[in-house]
Amino acid sequence: MKEILPGLWDVDEIGSMVHVYLWEWEDGVSLIDTGVPGNETKILDGARRIGYQPSDIKRLIVTHADIDHVGSLKAIKRITHAPVACHTVEKALLEHPERRRPSGTPLALLLSPLFALMRLAPALRVEPVSPDEIYVDGDRLPEGFVMIHTPGHTPGHISLLHPEKRFLIAGDALNTRTGPLSGPPPIFTPNMDNAHRSIWKLWKKYGADYDTIVFGHGDPIRENASDAVKGLIDQIYETEPGRAA
Ligand SMILES: [Zn+2]
């Protein structure tokens, strides 16, 4: 377990390909995402290592329904009995993982038979989960998070802002996977225009409320994170003139 900020832990027991976060709050802890299929033991062992039993896990918050974020959701729900929370729009993908579409880019279309085949492999199968709690943009969660609807990568993708502690969990709305801050990968993002609008929203509406951003993929930005988001926006709209936010 790696503590990023007081109370915010990166469950690094699962490696660093995708990040699962554990947040400590008054009533216990909540998990944000659950990694790939088969991660449940490592995640729960990580929680135990800092003193939390499965019954201390109060909520499983889903940023979006991709296999690397909800792969172990069903298994962890089975063990912890914690309610699953997501955005209203993402409910359909959680319940019907086969509906996930990559994008309309030529590469994605070329690879689509492969994606379909991959979904049949047992190790890559996402078990459907019915969320227990659904939220909309701007809702406040008991953990202190403001749920921000950041669609594009998936229709009901969310980011979580903790305004008091001044950090943002971006999910896959943003990433630093290759180093510099960037938007979600176009090949797995069916609506890139919306993804860009979501980035705009994270800066314009909420940029004054966070210093740190943590991501589903890549290392955190610990200081002046909103300046980095603004820099990315300038890049996006400069290289694609005529785009309105
Ligand atoms: Zn991801």
Tab-separated table of C-alpha atoms and ligand atoms in Angstrom:
chain	number	residue	atom	x	y	z
A	1	MET	CA	0.000	0.000	0.000
A	2	LYS	CA	1.316	3.396	-0.926
A	3	GLU	CA	-0.111	6.465	0.801
A	4	ILE	CA	-0.444	9.278	-1.721
A	5	LEU	CA	-2.059	11.808	0.607
A	6	PRO	CA	-3.203	11.365	4.208
A	7	GLY	CA	-5.946	8.727	3.978
A	8	LEU	CA	-5.638	8.139	0.226
A	9	TRP	CA	-3.880	4.873	-0.602
A	10	ASP	CA	-2.792	3.379	-3.904
A	11	VAL	CA	-3.321	-0.387	-3.650
A	12	ASP	CA	0.010	-1.179	-5.297
A	13	GLU	CA	-0.256	-4.874	-4.367
A	14	ILE	CA	-1.899	-5.285	-7.782
A	15	GLY	CA	1.034	-3.662	-9.637
A	16	SER	CA	0.951	-0.369	-11.487
A	17	MET	CA	-0.797	-1.109	-14.780
A	18	VAL	CA	-4.024	0.179	-13.285
A	19	HIS	CA	-4.563	1.953	-9.970
A	20	VAL	CA	-7.123	1.058	-7.344
A	21	TYR	CA	-7.512	3.570	-4.526
A	22	LEU	CA	-8.608	3.135	-0.945
A	23	TRP	CA	-9.967	6.176	0.892
A	24	GLU	CA	-10.215	6.341	4.686
A	25	TRP	CA	-13.120	8.332	6.091
A	26	GLU	CA	-15.140	8.536	9.299
A	27	ASP	CA	-17.169	5.342	8.849
A	28	GLY	CA	-14.440	3.082	7.446
A	29	VAL	CA	-12.894	2.900	4.005
A	30	SER	CA	-14.135	2.909	0.423
A	31	LEU	CA	-12.546	1.461	-2.679
A	32	ILE	CA	-12.389	3.349	-5.929
A	33	ASP	CA	-12.300	0.723	-8.713
A	34	THR	CA	-11.247	-2.904	-8.326
A	35	GLY	CA	-8.607	-3.718	-10.960
A	36	VAL	CA	-8.609	-6.641	-13.374
A	37	PRO	CA	-10.305	-10.019	-12.786
A	38	GLY	CA	-8.546	-11.955	-10.010
A	39	ASN	CA	-7.299	-8.909	-8.074
A	40	GLU	CA	-9.651	-9.395	-5.106
A	41	THR	CA	-7.240	-11.206	-2.769
A	42	LYS	CA	-4.406	-8.753	-3.363
A	43	ILE	CA	-6.713	-5.764	-2.815
A	44	LEU	CA	-8.221	-7.137	0.390
A	45	ASP	CA	-4.756	-8.173	1.650
A	46	GLY	CA	-3.580	-4.612	1.006
A	47	ALA	CA	-6.476	-3.230	3.060
A	48	ARG	CA	-5.658	-5.669	5.904
A	49	ARG	CA	-2.054	-4.529	5.844
A	50	ILE	CA	-3.174	-1.052	6.961
A	51	GLY	CA	-5.672	-2.422	9.468
A	52	TYR	CA	-8.947	-2.814	7.570
A	53	GLN	CA	-10.983	-5.994	7.378
A	54	PRO	CA	-13.350	-6.674	4.460
A	55	SER	CA	-16.257	-5.603	6.688
A	56	ASP	CA	-14.651	-2.149	7.070
A	57	ILE	CA	-15.087	-1.535	3.340
A	58	LYS	CA	-18.203	0.613	3.156
A	59	ARG	CA	-18.626	1.305	-0.533
A	60	LEU	CA	-17.231	0.215	-3.928
A	61	ILE	CA	-17.200	3.241	-6.196
A	62	VAL	CA	-16.845	2.590	-9.920
A	63	THR	CA	-15.272	5.273	-12.122
A	64	HIS	CA	-16.358	3.334	-15.211
A	65	ALA	CA	-17.200	-0.194	-16.272
A	66	ASP	CA	-14.001	-1.219	-18.112
A	67	ILE	CA	-12.463	-4.603	-17.346
A	68	ASP	CA	-9.344	-3.081	-15.747
A	69	HIS	CA	-11.539	-1.105	-13.311
A	70	VAL	CA	-14.405	-3.483	-12.517
A	71	GLY	CA	-12.660	-6.831	-13.124
A	72	SER	CA	-12.787	-7.846	-9.457
A	73	LEU	CA	-15.910	-5.908	-8.521
A	74	LYS	CA	-18.256	-8.866	-8.258
A	75	ALA	CA	-15.775	-10.912	-6.195
A	76	ILE	CA	-15.097	-8.042	-3.770
A	77	LYS	CA	-18.801	-7.300	-3.432
A	78	ARG	CA	-19.422	-10.958	-2.642
A	79	ILE	CA	-16.851	-10.873	0.176
A	80	THR	CA	-17.465	-7.397	1.641
A	81	HIS	CA	-21.215	-7.014	0.968
A	82	ALA	CA	-20.398	-3.344	0.328
A	83	PRO	CA	-22.793	-1.438	-1.923
A	84	VAL	CA	-21.617	-0.649	-5.443
A	85	ALA	CA	-21.966	2.985	-6.514
A	86	CYS	CA	-21.716	4.436	-10.021
A	87	HIS	CA	-23.140	7.131	-12.260
A	88	THR	CA	-26.698	6.490	-13.455
A	89	VAL	CA	-25.612	6.277	-17.091
A	90	GLU	CA	-22.909	3.660	-16.362
A	91	LYS	CA	-25.430	1.265	-14.809
A	92	ALA	CA	-26.235	-0.281	-18.210
A	93	LEU	CA	-22.578	-1.115	-18.909
A	94	LEU	CA	-22.100	-2.604	-15.442
A	95	GLU	CA	-25.077	-4.858	-16.001
A	96	HIS	CA	-24.241	-5.615	-19.653
A	97	PRO	CA	-20.442	-5.519	-20.072
A	98	GLU	CA	-20.778	-6.879	-23.623
A	99	ARG	CA	-22.230	-3.535	-24.692
A	100	ARG	CA	-18.874	-1.777	-24.287
A	101	ARG	CA	-17.672	-0.444	-27.639
A	102	PRO	CA	-14.081	0.744	-28.210
A	103	SER	CA	-14.447	3.582	-30.754
A	104	GLY	CA	-15.005	4.271	-34.425
A	105	THR	CA	-11.337	4.921	-35.187
A	106	PRO	CA	-9.982	2.874	-38.143
A	107	LEU	CA	-7.674	0.913	-35.804
A	108	ALA	CA	-10.525	0.090	-33.434
A	109	LEU	CA	-12.702	-1.084	-36.323
A	110	LEU	CA	-9.859	-3.211	-37.634
A	111	LEU	CA	-9.370	-4.787	-34.217
A	112	SER	CA	-13.042	-5.181	-33.364
A	113	PRO	CA	-13.216	-8.941	-34.204
A	114	LEU	CA	-10.230	-9.413	-31.890
A	115	PHE	CA	-11.947	-7.454	-29.096
A	116	ALA	CA	-15.042	-9.620	-29.545
A	117	LEU	CA	-12.952	-12.794	-29.340
A	118	MET	CA	-11.095	-11.541	-26.276
A	119	ARG	CA	-14.370	-11.013	-24.463
A	120	LEU	CA	-15.011	-14.759	-24.716
A	121	ALA	CA	-11.826	-15.718	-22.838
A	122	PRO	CA	-12.763	-16.666	-19.258
A	123	ALA	CA	-9.854	-14.659	-17.785
A	124	LEU	CA	-11.083	-11.559	-19.603
A	125	ARG	CA	-14.749	-11.948	-18.810
A	126	VAL	CA	-16.308	-9.232	-16.698
A	127	GLU	CA	-19.032	-10.499	-14.426
A	128	PRO	CA	-22.119	-8.267	-14.578
A	129	VAL	CA	-22.915	-6.372	-11.383
A	130	SER	CA	-26.052	-4.448	-10.528
A	131	PRO	CA	-25.164	-1.213	-8.767
A	132	ASP	CA	-26.824	-0.599	-5.411
A	133	GLU	CA	-26.534	3.173	-5.563
A	134	ILE	CA	-26.701	5.410	-8.598
A	135	TYR	CA	-25.730	9.046	-8.629
A	136	VAL	CA	-25.749	11.982	-11.006
A	137	ASP	CA	-23.388	14.834	-11.717
A	138	GLY	CA	-22.753	17.018	-8.676
A	139	ASP	CA	-24.020	14.534	-6.089
A	140	ARG	CA	-22.128	14.428	-2.820
A	141	LEU	CA	-21.083	11.006	-1.491
A	142	PRO	CA	-20.767	10.252	2.243
A	143	GLU	CA	-16.972	9.932	1.763
A	144	GLY	CA	-16.801	13.659	1.011
A	145	PHE	CA	-16.548	13.226	-2.755
A	146	VAL	CA	-18.371	15.288	-5.329
A	147	MET	CA	-19.261	13.014	-8.216
A	148	ILE	CA	-18.363	14.679	-11.519
A	149	HIS	CA	-19.798	13.198	-14.675
A	150	THR	CA	-16.900	13.060	-17.164
A	151	PRO	CA	-18.262	11.112	-20.163
A	152	GLY	CA	-16.359	10.303	-23.337
A	153	HIS	CA	-14.204	7.270	-22.513
A	154	THR	CA	-17.492	5.639	-21.468
A	155	PRO	CA	-20.930	7.310	-21.303
A	156	GLY	CA	-21.216	7.254	-17.511
A	157	HIS	CA	-17.571	7.784	-16.608
A	158	ILE	CA	-17.014	9.746	-13.403
A	159	SER	CA	-14.236	11.570	-11.635
A	160	LEU	CA	-14.315	12.160	-7.883
A	161	LEU	CA	-13.375	15.466	-6.303
A	162	HIS	CA	-12.638	15.876	-2.614
A	163	PRO	CA	-12.869	19.674	-2.279
A	164	GLU	CA	-11.879	19.780	1.415
A	165	LYS	CA	-8.772	17.647	0.902
A	166	ARG	CA	-8.159	19.222	-2.505
A	167	PHE	CA	-7.608	16.119	-4.617
A	168	LEU	CA	-9.237	14.686	-7.714
A	169	ILE	CA	-9.512	11.030	-8.686
A	170	ALA	CA	-9.706	11.318	-12.460
A	171	GLY	CA	-10.389	7.690	-13.384
A	172	ASP	CA	-9.557	7.447	-17.087
A	173	ALA	CA	-10.775	10.957	-17.993
A	174	LEU	CA	-7.095	11.887	-17.808
A	175	ASN	CA	-3.902	9.875	-17.467
A	176	THR	CA	-0.129	10.130	-17.201
A	177	ARG	CA	0.445	6.614	-18.500
A	178	THR	CA	3.275	7.681	-20.831
A	179	GLY	CA	4.492	10.592	-18.709
A	180	PRO	CA	2.807	13.823	-19.803
A	181	LEU	CA	-0.813	14.488	-18.890
A	182	SER	CA	-3.164	13.329	-21.638
A	183	GLY	CA	-6.777	12.480	-22.349
A	184	PRO	CA	-8.131	8.946	-22.637
A	185	PRO	CA	-6.781	6.711	-25.433
A	186	PRO	CA	-8.785	7.421	-28.651
A	187	ILE	CA	-8.974	3.715	-29.554
A	188	PHE	CA	-10.988	2.941	-26.399
A	189	THR	CA	-12.904	6.219	-26.318
A	190	PRO	CA	-16.086	6.137	-28.396
A	191	ASN	CA	-16.791	9.845	-27.937
A	192	MET	CA	-13.575	11.841	-28.011
A	193	ASP	CA	-15.430	15.176	-28.282
A	194	ASN	CA	-17.188	14.471	-25.016
A	195	ALA	CA	-13.908	13.311	-23.475
A	196	HIS	CA	-12.405	16.696	-24.359
A	197	ARG	CA	-15.420	18.560	-22.972
A	198	SER	CA	-15.027	16.554	-19.764
A	199	ILE	CA	-11.415	17.669	-19.433
A	200	TRP	CA	-12.553	21.232	-20.005
A	201	LYS	CA	-15.133	20.832	-17.252
A	202	LEU	CA	-12.543	19.447	-14.801
A	203	TRP	CA	-10.556	22.635	-15.239
A	204	LYS	CA	-13.188	25.339	-15.823
A	205	LYS	CA	-15.687	24.284	-13.184
A	206	TYR	CA	-13.472	22.554	-10.628
A	207	GLY	CA	-9.875	23.613	-11.369
A	208	ALA	CA	-9.768	25.886	-8.296
A	209	ASP	CA	-10.730	22.978	-6.000
A	210	TYR	CA	-7.795	20.566	-6.314
A	211	ASP	CA	-3.993	20.545	-6.160
A	212	THR	CA	-3.431	16.820	-6.658
A	213	ILE	CA	-4.785	14.438	-9.298
A	214	VAL	CA	-4.517	10.667	-9.183
A	215	PHE	CA	-5.296	8.555	-12.220
A	216	GLY	CA	-6.412	5.109	-13.260
A	217	HIS	CA	-3.161	4.906	-15.192
A	218	GLY	CA	0.105	6.713	-14.527
A	219	ASP	CA	1.679	8.557	-11.619
A	220	PRO	CA	-0.129	11.253	-9.631
A	221	ILE	CA	0.397	14.959	-10.215
A	222	ARG	CA	0.909	16.249	-6.707
A	223	GLU	CA	1.129	20.007	-7.089
A	224	ASN	CA	-0.611	22.633	-9.220
A	225	ALA	CA	-2.445	19.873	-11.026
A	226	SER	CA	-5.088	22.190	-12.461
A	227	ASP	CA	-2.376	24.136	-14.308
A	228	ALA	CA	-1.410	20.895	-16.019
A	229	VAL	CA	-5.054	20.351	-17.013
A	230	LYS	CA	-5.217	23.855	-18.456
A	231	GLY	CA	-2.025	23.149	-20.420
A	232	LEU	CA	-3.608	20.031	-21.885
A	233	ILE	CA	-6.763	21.938	-22.843
A	234	ASP	CA	-4.687	24.577	-24.653
A	235	GLN	CA	-2.981	21.768	-26.559
A	236	ILE	CA	-6.231	20.006	-27.471
A	237	TYR	CA	-8.017	23.090	-28.755
A	238	GLU	CA	-4.940	24.555	-30.409
A	239	THR	CA	-4.253	21.435	-32.429
A	240	GLU	CA	-7.918	21.023	-33.282
A	241	PRO	CA	-9.023	24.556	-34.190
A	242	GLY	CA	-12.709	25.296	-34.338
A	243	ARG	CA	-13.590	22.930	-31.534
A	244	ALA	CA	-15.978	24.495	-29.092
A	245	ALA	CA	-15.864	23.282	-25.530
B	1	ZN	ZN	-8.459	2.008	-17.584
